[in-house]
Amino acid sequence: MRRLTQKWKQLTANMLDLPQDVVQDIPRITMIGNVQLYVENHCGVLHFSSEMLRLQLTKGRLEVTGQELVIRAILSEEVLIEGIIADIKYMP
Amino acid sequence: MQSEVVRWIRGYVRLEVQGKSGAELINRALAQGFALWDIRVSGEDKVQISIPGRDALRLRPLLKETGCRIHVQKREGLPFAARKWSKRKTFAIGAVLFVAALYFLSSFVWNVKVEGNVSIRTQAILDAAKQEGLYPYQWKPRMPDSEKLSYQLQTRLEGTSWVGVEINGTQVTIKVVEADKPEEKPLVSPRNLVAGKHAVVTEIQAKRGRPLVQPNTYVRKGDVLISGTLGDETHQSIVVADGYVKGIVWYVSKIEVPLVQTYQTYTGESKTRRYLVLGSQGIQVSGYGKLPFQQYVTVPEHTTLQWRTFKLPVGWLSEKLLASETVERQMEPAEAKGMGLEQARADILSEGGREARIVSEKILHEKTENGKVYMEVHFEVEEFIMQEQPIVKQGE
């Protein structure tokens, strides 16, 4: 049943030309140069140090590596990271 | 996300969290709905976070659950600042006093300005304003309102058509519009209107005074046309005679027109010389060389360097030499005659003044001799003939 709903949502999103993140519960990641990263729809911080940040997503995890990483602001669903970002890895 | 200003007003604290499960604490805090920002790792198992002051106190149960400890590093924001100021009473009183003093001083009139007066003295206006209760160092609430003031001032000041009182903070501007007075007529002494020329009167119109002549009468120069003396010998009054008299005046013009007319025309050739002007000296820059023509007219064009109204002694002179030539033209006697008459008419009309009109013209004499046309023409011109003559009372 849940998969059916998911499929239905995907179908409508494709038909109406809507962005996926609006319809589905998947993150939207905005990156400005290599200095700012904005993640919406995350599910919490798994690990945080100045070199590495691991975020829990609804499906899988996101690993951000870099230098002098700072969480500029964080809310229950969105996070703004600043620093020198070297790598973003998406892990299932 | 809140702006920096809102955060500051609400107040926030900078905490250092010490413990192995710092990330866990952050997650739980977020789940509780706390806002966090500027999260920075500051060392081994140490994380610095900023959190609103209110939420910082609610963090305690989470600390127990995750086994972390916190140190307050900094307190910032309005609630903390207010607490600090409340300890410095004198400073706070000073701040309040300052605002009060500013308010108190701004409730006075400090300056009264007058604008727009030309013939009324500024001091007179200020004096009138003082009597109405508008003067420097007047307390504003005691002053009548501006509408009433402007009305009172206008009735007090003679020769004004409008007075406005404008209050701008501590400055009051009185704007005055002076009434336009009708122009005074020049004083004239009692007078007669007399004939200025020998003429035949065609029209007489007396606005004031007694007309003494009828149309179609011949008058000599100096004859009284409109008399300024009214009444008979026993009841007399003398006025300023006014009116107009038109008459026909004769002129005889002698005209001389040469049959050969000389003109100067441009051939179309030209040459430009340019000079750099320093003070009163000119240095020729271009246009050297022999002129290809002898006769020419010079058209100079002078440009001076200028800054605002200050003229610099440096300039540029561009001189245009236009080649010219003299052209002679032989005229037919008839053509010359027409030209001469045209010239004579224009002369006579300009001499006759306003509303002069040529009634008739007659060529008395005409001859062509030595390449010239000689003519004598008689003109009859209708024009104003009156002239003013003051009445001098005798034997009084």
GROMACS .gro file of C-alpha atoms in nm:
model
  488
    1MET     CA    1   0.000   0.000   0.000
    2ARG     CA    2   0.278   0.240   0.091
    3ARG     CA    3   0.466   0.160  -0.225
    4LEU     CA    4   0.151   0.225  -0.419
    5THR     CA    5   0.121   0.574  -0.263
    6GLN     CA    6   0.485   0.639  -0.342
    7LYS     CA    7   0.432   0.537  -0.703
    8TRP     CA    8   0.121   0.754  -0.728
    9LYS     CA    9   0.308   1.051  -0.594
   10GLN     CA   10   0.593   1.000  -0.836
   11LEU     CA   11   0.348   0.972  -1.123
   12THR     CA   12   0.169   1.295  -1.037
   13ALA     CA   13   0.502   1.471  -0.985
   14ASN     CA   14   0.612   1.368  -1.333
   15MET     CA   15   0.282   1.465  -1.490
   16LEU     CA   16   0.260   1.804  -1.327
   17ASP     CA   17   0.629   1.877  -1.366
   18LEU     CA   18   0.681   1.932  -0.993
   19PRO     CA   19   1.021   1.910  -0.826
   20GLN     CA   20   1.072   1.573  -0.661
   21ASP     CA   21   1.157   1.711  -0.318
   22VAL     CA   22   0.822   1.884  -0.289
   23VAL     CA   23   0.625   1.567  -0.339
   24GLN     CA   24   0.852   1.308  -0.192
   25ASP     CA   25   1.032   1.301   0.135
   26ILE     CA   26   1.381   1.331  -0.009
   27PRO     CA   27   1.642   1.595   0.069
   28ARG     CA   28   1.710   1.905  -0.134
   29ILE     CA   29   2.074   2.002  -0.131
   30THR     CA   30   2.188   2.350  -0.233
   31MET     CA   31   2.557   2.426  -0.255
   32ILE     CA   32   2.714   2.769  -0.304
   33GLY     CA   33   3.066   2.732  -0.434
   34ASN     CA   34   3.254   2.514  -0.192
   35VAL     CA   35   3.181   2.735   0.106
   36GLN     CA   36   2.816   2.686   0.188
   37LEU     CA   37   2.590   2.385   0.185
   38TYR     CA   38   2.222   2.387   0.261
   39VAL     CA   39   2.038   2.059   0.323
   40GLU     CA   40   1.664   2.046   0.365
   41ASN     CA   41   1.474   1.742   0.485
   42HIS     CA   42   1.747   1.572   0.685
   43CYS     CA   43   1.671   1.341   0.975
   44GLY     CA   44   1.944   1.429   1.222
   45VAL     CA   45   2.320   1.454   1.275
   46LEU     CA   46   2.507   1.126   1.308
   47HIS     CA   47   2.856   1.260   1.350
   48PHE     CA   48   3.009   1.601   1.354
   49SER     CA   49   3.367   1.717   1.360
   50SER     CA   50   3.548   2.000   1.189
   51GLU     CA   51   3.653   1.766   0.906
   52MET     CA   52   3.348   1.551   0.859
   53LEU     CA   53   2.971   1.570   0.897
   54ARG     CA   54   2.739   1.280   0.857
   55LEU     CA   55   2.366   1.339   0.823
   56GLN     CA   56   2.087   1.089   0.842
   57LEU     CA   57   1.838   1.109   0.558
   58THR     CA   58   1.504   0.935   0.512
   59LYS     CA   59   1.683   0.690   0.286
   60GLY     CA   60   2.054   0.652   0.333
   61ARG     CA   61   2.308   0.897   0.467
   62LEU     CA   62   2.498   1.200   0.346
   63GLU     CA   63   2.865   1.246   0.428
   64VAL     CA   64   3.023   1.585   0.388
   65THR     CA   65   3.398   1.617   0.425
   66GLY     CA   66   3.608   1.931   0.428
   67GLN     CA   67   3.795   2.167   0.656
   68GLU     CA   68   3.682   2.398   0.932
   69LEU     CA   69   3.323   2.286   0.900
   70VAL     CA   70   3.073   2.479   1.108
   71ILE     CA   71   2.701   2.428   1.140
   72ARG     CA   72   2.591   2.785   1.092
   73ALA     CA   73   2.231   2.704   1.174
   74ILE     CA   74   2.031   2.394   1.233
   75LEU     CA   75   1.661   2.322   1.266
   76SER     CA   76   1.480   1.992   1.291
   77GLU     CA   77   1.456   1.961   0.911
   78GLU     CA   78   1.718   2.187   0.764
   79VAL     CA   79   2.084   2.254   0.818
   80LEU     CA   80   2.325   2.517   0.687
   81ILE     CA   81   2.689   2.418   0.680
   82GLU     CA   82   2.981   2.652   0.620
   83GLY     CA   83   3.349   2.582   0.571
   84ILE     CA   84   3.569   2.455   0.293
   85ILE     CA   85   3.378   2.162   0.152
   86ALA     CA   86   3.581   1.903  -0.032
   87ASP     CA   87   3.347   1.613  -0.085
   88ILE     CA   88   2.982   1.514  -0.061
   89LYS     CA   89   2.908   1.148  -0.056
   90TYR     CA   90   2.567   0.987  -0.073
   91MET     CA   91   2.553   0.648   0.098
   92PRO     CA   92   2.255   0.416   0.075
   93MET     CA   93   1.585   3.076   1.074
   94GLN     CA   94   1.589   3.387   1.282
   95SER     CA   95   1.777   3.698   1.200
   96GLU     CA   96   2.068   3.821   1.406
   97VAL     CA   97   1.860   4.107   1.548
   98VAL     CA   98   1.577   3.887   1.672
   99ARG     CA   99   1.828   3.655   1.833
  100TRP     CA  100   1.996   3.944   2.008
  101ILE     CA  101   1.667   4.082   2.141
  102ARG     CA  102   1.570   3.744   2.281
  103GLY     CA  103   1.914   3.680   2.421
  104TYR     CA  104   2.129   3.375   2.370
  105VAL     CA  105   2.416   3.189   2.533
  106ARG     CA  106   2.724   3.026   2.389
  107LEU     CA  107   2.777   2.686   2.546
  108GLU     CA  108   3.058   2.439   2.534
  109VAL     CA  109   2.931   2.082   2.542
  110GLN     CA  110   3.171   1.826   2.670
  111GLY     CA  111   3.098   1.457   2.617
  112LYS     CA  112   3.125   1.173   2.378
  113SER     CA  113   2.774   1.194   2.239
  114GLY     CA  114   2.763   1.558   2.132
  115ALA     CA  115   2.585   1.477   1.806
  116GLU     CA  116   2.323   1.284   1.995
  117LEU     CA  117   2.258   1.584   2.217
  118ILE     CA  118   2.217   1.807   1.913
  119ASN     CA  119   1.969   1.566   1.756
  120ARG     CA  120   1.763   1.548   2.071
  121ALA     CA  121   1.766   1.922   2.115
  122LEU     CA  122   1.638   1.959   1.760
  123ALA     CA  123   1.369   1.702   1.825
  124GLN     CA  124   1.256   1.917   2.118
  125GLY     CA  125   1.231   2.209   1.879
  126PHE     CA  126   1.527   2.413   2.004
  127ALA     CA  127   1.702   2.635   1.755
  128LEU     CA  128   2.078   2.594   1.744
  129TRP     CA  129   2.340   2.774   1.545
  130ASP     CA  130   2.713   2.824   1.498
  131ILE     CA  131   2.799   2.470   1.595
  132ARG     CA  132   3.174   2.431   1.597
  133VAL     CA  133   3.404   2.156   1.714
  134SER     CA  134   3.652   2.307   1.953
  135GLY     CA  135   3.854   2.005   2.062
  136GLU     CA  136   3.842   1.643   2.159
  137ASP     CA  137   3.478   1.565   2.244
  138LYS     CA  138   3.405   1.933   2.275
  139VAL     CA  139   3.142   2.120   2.074
  140GLN     CA  140   3.049   2.486   2.101
  141ILE     CA  141   2.689   2.576   2.031
  142SER     CA  142   2.472   2.887   2.049
  143ILE     CA  143   2.123   2.849   2.187
  144PRO     CA  144   1.848   3.089   2.304
  145GLY     CA  145   1.876   3.159   2.675
  146ARG     CA  146   1.536   3.010   2.750
  147ASP     CA  147   1.617   2.683   2.575
  148ALA     CA  148   1.952   2.657   2.750
  149LEU     CA  149   1.778   2.593   3.081
  150ARG     CA  150   1.559   2.321   2.928
  151LEU     CA  151   1.869   2.146   2.803
  152ARG     CA  152   1.934   2.001   3.146
  153PRO     CA  153   1.726   1.676   3.116
  154LEU     CA  154   1.890   1.604   2.781
  155LEU     CA  155   2.232   1.647   2.935
  156LYS     CA  156   2.154   1.381   3.190
  157GLU     CA  157   2.029   1.143   2.925
  158THR     CA  158   2.331   1.182   2.702
  159GLY     CA  159   2.588   1.222   2.975
  160CYS     CA  160   2.726   1.553   2.854
  161ARG     CA  161   2.827   1.857   3.053
  162ILE     CA  162   2.803   2.221   2.957
  163HIS     CA  163   2.996   2.535   3.032
  164VAL     CA  164   2.855   2.875   2.961
  165GLN     CA  165   3.108   3.073   2.758
  166LYS     CA  166   2.924   3.392   2.680
  167ARG     CA  167   2.589   3.551   2.741
  168GLU     CA  168   2.465   3.788   2.480
  169GLY     CA  169   2.152   3.980   2.398
  170LEU     CA  170   1.910   4.229   2.537
  171PRO     CA  171   1.793   4.042   2.851
  172PHE     CA  172   2.153   4.004   2.969
  173ALA     CA  173   2.242   4.361   2.876
  174ALA     CA  174   1.936   4.490   3.062
  175ARG     CA  175   2.042   4.299   3.371
  176LYS     CA  176   2.386   4.453   3.345
  177TRP     CA  177   2.247   4.805   3.307
  178SER     CA  178   2.011   4.764   3.598
  179LYS     CA  179   2.322   4.738   3.813
  180ARG     CA  180   2.453   5.068   3.681
  181LYS     CA  181   2.175   5.293   3.807
  182THR     CA  182   2.344   5.628   3.754
  183PHE     CA  183   2.411   5.547   3.392
  184ALA     CA  184   2.050   5.444   3.336
  185ILE     CA  185   1.924   5.763   3.506
  186GLY     CA  186   2.160   5.966   3.288
  187ALA     CA  187   2.021   5.805   2.974
  188VAL     CA  188   1.664   5.881   3.081
  189LEU     CA  189   1.757   6.237   3.179
  190PHE     CA  190   1.921   6.292   2.844
  191VAL     CA  191   1.606   6.193   2.658
  192ALA     CA  192   1.395   6.406   2.891
  193ALA     CA  193   1.623   6.707   2.846
  194LEU     CA  194   1.616   6.668   2.470
  195TYR     CA  195   1.238   6.658   2.476
  196PHE     CA  196   1.219   6.955   2.712
  197LEU     CA  197   1.454   7.170   2.507
  198SER     CA  198   1.279   7.083   2.184
  199SER     CA  199   0.955   7.222   2.319
  200PHE     CA  200   1.092   7.576   2.291
  201VAL     CA  201   1.113   7.804   1.991
  202TRP     CA  202   1.480   7.867   1.934
  203ASN     CA  203   1.477   8.065   1.616
  204VAL     CA  204   1.232   8.286   1.429
  205LYS     CA  205   1.301   8.353   1.062
  206VAL     CA  206   1.127   8.591   0.827
  207GLU     CA  207   1.106   8.524   0.455
  208GLY     CA  208   0.964   8.701   0.155
  209ASN     CA  209   0.951   9.059   0.284
  210VAL     CA  210   1.079   9.327   0.051
  211SER     CA  211   0.957   9.663   0.172
  212ILE     CA  212   0.847   9.570   0.525
  213ARG     CA  213   1.134   9.563   0.772
  214THR     CA  214   1.217   9.226   0.926
  215GLN     CA  215   1.233   9.384   1.270
  216ALA     CA  216   0.880   9.521   1.231
  217ILE     CA  217   0.752   9.175   1.151
  218LEU     CA  218   0.942   9.025   1.445
  219ASP     CA  219   0.797   9.290   1.678
  220ALA     CA  220   0.446   9.215   1.558
  221ALA     CA  221   0.510   8.844   1.606
  222LYS     CA  222   0.636   8.908   1.960
  223GLN     CA  223   0.316   9.087   2.050
  224GLU     CA  224   0.123   8.788   1.921
  225GLY     CA  225   0.329   8.556   2.139
  226LEU     CA  226   0.583   8.426   1.892
  227TYR     CA  227   0.943   8.496   1.988
  228PRO     CA  228   1.264   8.303   2.055
  229TYR     CA  229   1.266   8.104   2.382
  230GLN     CA  230   0.887   8.093   2.388
  231TRP     CA  231   0.747   7.769   2.522
  232LYS     CA  232   0.563   7.607   2.233
  233PRO     CA  233   0.249   7.493   2.420
  234ARG     CA  234   0.194   7.855   2.526
  235MET     CA  235   0.213   7.978   2.170
  236PRO     CA  236  -0.110   8.021   1.971
  237ASP     CA  237  -0.141   7.775   1.685
  238SER     CA  238   0.004   7.869   1.349
  239GLU     CA  239  -0.327   7.935   1.175
  240LYS     CA  240  -0.434   8.184   1.434
  241LEU     CA  241  -0.088   8.340   1.439
  242SER     CA  242  -0.081   8.391   1.065
  243TYR     CA  243  -0.426   8.549   1.072
  244GLN     CA  244  -0.334   8.784   1.357
  245LEU     CA  245  -0.004   8.877   1.196
  246GLN     CA  246  -0.172   8.959   0.869
  247THR     CA  247  -0.418   9.194   1.036
  248ARG     CA  248  -0.135   9.351   1.232
  249LEU     CA  249   0.100   9.402   0.938
  250GLU     CA  250  -0.015   9.647   0.679
  251GLY     CA  251   0.060   9.585   0.315
  252THR     CA  252   0.064   9.207   0.329
  253SER     CA  253  -0.167   8.989   0.128
  254TRP     CA  254  -0.072   8.665   0.298
  255VAL     CA  255   0.127   8.564   0.607
  256GLY     CA  256   0.213   8.204   0.682
  257VAL     CA  257   0.366   8.067   1.002
  258GLU     CA  258   0.551   7.742   0.961
  259ILE     CA  259   0.672   7.554   1.267
  260ASN     CA  260   0.955   7.312   1.201
  261GLY     CA  261   1.069   7.167   1.529
  262THR     CA  262   1.239   7.447   1.718
  263GLN     CA  263   1.249   7.674   1.413
  264VAL     CA  264   0.963   7.900   1.312
  265THR     CA  265   0.950   8.058   0.968
  266ILE     CA  266   0.721   8.351   0.899
  267LYS     CA  267   0.652   8.372   0.528
  268VAL     CA  268   0.523   8.704   0.406
  269VAL     CA  269   0.370   8.785   0.071
  270GLU     CA  270   0.347   9.158   0.024
  271ALA     CA  271   0.048   9.311  -0.145
  272ASP     CA  272   0.107   9.456  -0.488
  273LYS     CA  273   0.027   9.825  -0.481
  274PRO     CA  274  -0.104   9.988  -0.799
  275GLU     CA  275   0.158  10.189  -0.979
  276GLU     CA  276   0.143  10.554  -0.903
  277LYS     CA  277   0.077  10.779  -1.198
  278PRO     CA  278   0.341  11.038  -1.270
  279LEU     CA  279   0.237  11.381  -1.153
  280VAL     CA  280   0.161  11.620  -1.433
  281SER     CA  281   0.111  11.990  -1.421
  282PRO     CA  282  -0.193  12.155  -1.579
  283ARG     CA  283  -0.141  12.190  -1.950
  284ASN     CA  284  -0.281  12.273  -2.290
  285LEU     CA  285  -0.236  12.065  -2.600
  286VAL     CA  286  -0.099  12.279  -2.882
  287ALA     CA  287  -0.011  12.211  -3.245
  288GLY     CA  288   0.346  12.097  -3.298
  289LYS     CA  289   0.341  12.158  -3.672
  290HIS     CA  290   0.152  12.356  -3.931
  291ALA     CA  291  -0.131  12.128  -4.031
  292VAL     CA  292  -0.493  12.081  -4.132
  293VAL     CA  293  -0.685  11.917  -3.850
  294THR     CA  294  -0.863  11.597  -3.955
  295GLU     CA  295  -0.968  11.451  -3.623
  296ILE     CA  296  -0.989  11.585  -3.269
  297GLN     CA  297  -1.079  11.390  -2.960
  298ALA     CA  298  -1.059  11.555  -2.618
  299LYS     CA  299  -1.059  11.327  -2.313
  300ARG     CA  300  -1.025  11.619  -2.080
  301GLY     CA  301  -1.019  11.988  -2.161
  302ARG     CA  302  -1.202  12.201  -2.412
  303PRO     CA  303  -1.144  12.142  -2.788
  304LEU     CA  304  -1.086  12.473  -2.961
  305VAL     CA  305  -1.058  12.365  -3.324
  306GLN     CA  306  -1.283  12.179  -3.567
  307PRO     CA  307  -1.171  11.933  -3.832
  308ASN     CA  308  -1.067  12.085  -4.164
  309THR     CA  309  -0.927  12.400  -4.003
  310TYR     CA  310  -0.576  12.509  -4.065
  311VAL     CA  311  -0.361  12.547  -3.756
  312ARG     CA  312  -0.018  12.700  -3.715
  313LYS     CA  313   0.254  12.572  -3.495
  314GLY     CA  314   0.181  12.677  -3.137
  315ASP     CA  315  -0.196  12.719  -3.173
  316VAL     CA  316  -0.393  12.580  -2.879
  317LEU     CA  317  -0.591  12.273  -2.985
  318ILE     CA  318  -0.731  12.146  -2.655
  319SER     CA  319  -0.741  12.399  -2.377
  320GLY     CA  320  -0.684  12.306  -2.014
  321THR     CA  321  -0.880  12.606  -1.893
  322LEU     CA  322  -1.244  12.524  -1.825
  323GLY     CA  323  -1.533  12.757  -1.751
  324ASP     CA  324  -1.584  13.122  -1.824
  325GLU     CA  325  -1.385  13.411  -1.691
  326THR     CA  326  -1.557  13.423  -1.354
  327HIS     CA  327  -1.568  13.050  -1.274
  328GLN     CA  328  -1.249  12.897  -1.394
  329SER     CA  329  -1.066  12.580  -1.329
  330ILE     CA  330  -0.745  12.455  -1.480
  331VAL     CA  331  -0.704  12.088  -1.568
  332VAL     CA  332  -0.457  11.863  -1.739
  333ALA     CA  333  -0.574  11.857  -2.097
  334ASP     CA  334  -0.570  11.511  -2.247
  335GLY     CA  335  -0.672  11.374  -2.584
  336TYR     CA  336  -0.543  11.345  -2.935
  337VAL     CA  337  -0.548  11.555  -3.249
  338LYS     CA  338  -0.465  11.428  -3.592
  339GLY     CA  339  -0.381  11.651  -3.883
  340ILE     CA  340  -0.242  11.648  -4.233
  341VAL     CA  341   0.114  11.773  -4.250
  342TRP     CA  342   0.312  11.853  -4.565
  343TYR     CA  343   0.661  11.741  -4.626
  344VAL     CA  344   0.891  11.799  -4.920
  345SER     CA  345   1.168  11.540  -4.954
  346LYS     CA  346   1.473  11.578  -5.173
  347ILE     CA  347   1.583  11.241  -5.299
  348GLU     CA  348   1.915  11.147  -5.459
  349VAL     CA  349   1.972  10.795  -5.592
  350PRO     CA  350   2.292  10.692  -5.773
  351LEU     CA  351   2.231  10.476  -6.079
  352VAL     CA  352   2.529  10.253  -6.001
  353GLN     CA  353   2.486  10.048  -5.691
  354THR     CA  354   2.778   9.871  -5.531
  355TYR     CA  355   2.737   9.558  -5.325
  356GLN     CA  356   2.972   9.337  -5.142
  357THR     CA  357   2.916   8.967  -5.189
  358TYR     CA  358   3.095   8.657  -5.076
  359THR     CA  359   3.262   8.447  -5.341
  360GLY     CA  360   3.231   8.133  -5.132
  361GLU     CA  361   3.601   8.088  -5.076
  362SER     CA  362   3.718   8.085  -4.720
  363LYS     CA  363   4.016   8.013  -4.506
  364THR     CA  364   4.045   7.945  -4.133
  365ARG     CA  365   4.322   8.062  -3.904
  366ARG     CA  366   4.348   7.928  -3.553
  367TYR     CA  367   4.521   8.092  -3.262
  368LEU     CA  368   4.604   7.984  -2.912
  369VAL     CA  369   4.539   8.284  -2.688
  370LEU     CA  370   4.752   8.332  -2.376
  371GLY     CA  371   4.653   8.646  -2.191
  372SER     CA  372   4.642   8.913  -2.460
  373GLN     CA  373   4.888   8.737  -2.690
  374GLY     CA  374   4.776   8.516  -2.975
  375ILE     CA  375   4.992   8.241  -3.117
  376GLN     CA  376   4.892   8.131  -3.462
  377VAL     CA  377   4.853   7.757  -3.479
  378SER     CA  378   4.720   7.690  -3.826
  379GLY     CA  379   4.626   7.867  -4.147
  380TYR     CA  380   4.971   7.991  -4.247
  381GLY     CA  381   5.044   8.070  -4.606
  382LYS     CA  382   4.955   8.329  -4.863
  383LEU     CA  383   4.593   8.420  -4.901
  384PRO     CA  384   4.447   8.317  -5.235
  385PHE     CA  385   4.225   8.628  -5.232
  386GLN     CA  386   4.269   8.996  -5.159
  387GLN     CA  387   3.938   9.118  -5.028
  388TYR     CA  388   3.791   8.942  -4.730
  389VAL     CA  389   3.575   8.971  -4.419
  390THR     CA  390   3.700   8.831  -4.089
  391VAL     CA  391   3.466   8.642  -3.859
  392PRO     CA  392   3.639   8.571  -3.527
  393GLU     CA  393   3.517   8.318  -3.279
  394HIS     CA  394   3.672   8.335  -2.934
  395THR     CA  395   3.650   8.057  -2.678
  396THR     CA  396   3.791   8.105  -2.330
  397LEU     CA  397   3.861   7.836  -2.078
  398GLN     CA  398   3.634   7.898  -1.787
  399TRP     CA  399   3.561   7.731  -1.458
  400ARG     CA  400   3.222   7.842  -1.322
  401THR     CA  401   3.252   8.221  -1.342
  402PHE     CA  402   3.630   8.228  -1.321
  403LYS     CA  403   3.789   8.292  -1.658
  404LEU     CA  404   4.128   8.147  -1.728
  405PRO     CA  405   4.375   8.351  -1.934
  406VAL     CA  406   4.396   8.066  -2.184
  407GLY     CA  407   4.170   8.057  -2.486
  408TRP     CA  408   4.125   7.959  -2.844
  409LEU     CA  409   4.056   8.192  -3.131
  410SER     CA  410   3.928   8.063  -3.459
  411GLU     CA  411   3.926   8.321  -3.734
  412LYS     CA  412   3.738   8.261  -4.054
  413LEU     CA  413   3.836   8.468  -4.355
  414LEU     CA  414   3.557   8.488  -4.608
  415ALA     CA  415   3.660   8.606  -4.950
  416SER     CA  416   3.444   8.888  -5.077
  417GLU     CA  417   3.414   9.090  -5.393
  418THR     CA  418   3.257   9.418  -5.486
  419VAL     CA  419   2.985   9.400  -5.745
  420GLU     CA  420   2.862   9.703  -5.933
  421ARG     CA  421   2.516   9.712  -6.072
  422GLN     CA  422   2.380   9.954  -6.324
  423MET     CA  423   2.015  10.046  -6.263
  424GLU     CA  424   1.746  10.177  -6.491
  425PRO     CA  425   1.629  10.531  -6.396
  426ALA     CA  426   1.277  10.400  -6.329
  427GLU     CA  427   1.410  10.141  -6.089
  428ALA     CA  428   1.621  10.399  -5.908
  429LYS     CA  429   1.318  10.626  -5.880
  430GLY     CA  430   1.110  10.351  -5.719
  431MET     CA  431   1.386  10.277  -5.475
  432GLY     CA  432   1.428  10.643  -5.381
  433LEU     CA  433   1.055  10.687  -5.321
  434GLU     CA  434   1.042  10.376  -5.106
  435GLN     CA  435   1.326  10.508  -4.894
  436ALA     CA  436   1.164  10.853  -4.860
  437ARG     CA  437   0.830  10.703  -4.750
  438ALA     CA  438   0.996  10.493  -4.483
  439ASP     CA  439   1.184  10.797  -4.353
  440ILE     CA  440   0.871  11.010  -4.333
  441LEU     CA  441   0.664  10.743  -4.161
  442SER     CA  442   0.929  10.688  -3.897
  443GLU     CA  443   0.947  11.062  -3.839
  444GLY     CA  444   0.567  11.095  -3.820
  445GLY     CA  445   0.553  10.861  -3.524
  446ARG     CA  446   0.282  10.619  -3.428
  447GLU     CA  447  -0.021  10.583  -3.658
  448ALA     CA  448   0.131  10.807  -3.927
  449ARG     CA  449  -0.023  10.748  -4.268
  450ILE     CA  450   0.067  10.884  -4.610
  451VAL     CA  451  -0.239  11.041  -4.766
  452SER     CA  452  -0.092  11.142  -5.098
  453GLU     CA  453   0.239  11.200  -5.270
  454LYS     CA  454   0.337  11.404  -5.572
  455ILE     CA  455   0.661  11.426  -5.761
  456LEU     CA  456   0.735  11.791  -5.810
  457HIS     CA  457   1.059  11.774  -5.998
  458GLU     CA  458   1.272  11.497  -6.147
  459LYS     CA  459   1.597  11.483  -6.341
  460THR     CA  460   1.876  11.237  -6.423
  461GLU     CA  461   2.222  11.388  -6.420
  462ASN     CA  462   2.583  11.276  -6.356
  463GLY     CA  463   2.471  10.915  -6.306
  464LYS     CA  464   2.221  11.011  -6.037
  465VAL     CA  465   1.847  11.055  -6.018
  466TYR     CA  466   1.740  11.376  -5.840
  467MET     CA  467   1.381  11.413  -5.723
  468GLU     CA  468   1.170  11.643  -5.514
  469VAL     CA  469   0.855  11.481  -5.375
  470HIS     CA  470   0.569  11.636  -5.185
  471PHE     CA  471   0.402  11.417  -4.921
  472GLU     CA  472   0.078  11.468  -4.735
  473VAL     CA  473   0.092  11.274  -4.410
  474GLU     CA  474  -0.175  11.232  -4.151
  475GLU     CA  475  -0.023  11.211  -3.803
  476PHE     CA  476  -0.059  11.322  -3.443
  477ILE     CA  477   0.015  11.690  -3.419
  478MET     CA  478  -0.054  11.769  -3.054
  479GLN     CA  479   0.219  11.878  -2.815
  480GLU     CA  480   0.202  11.946  -2.445
  481GLN     CA  481   0.236  12.298  -2.314
  482PRO     CA  482   0.217  12.372  -1.942
  483ILE     CA  483  -0.022  12.645  -1.830
  484VAL     CA  484   0.164  12.912  -1.642
  485LYS     CA  485  -0.060  13.120  -1.418
  486GLN     CA  486   0.017  13.482  -1.429
  487GLY     CA  487  -0.037  13.765  -1.184
  488GLU     CA  488  -0.124  13.567  -0.877
   0.00000   0.00000   0.00000
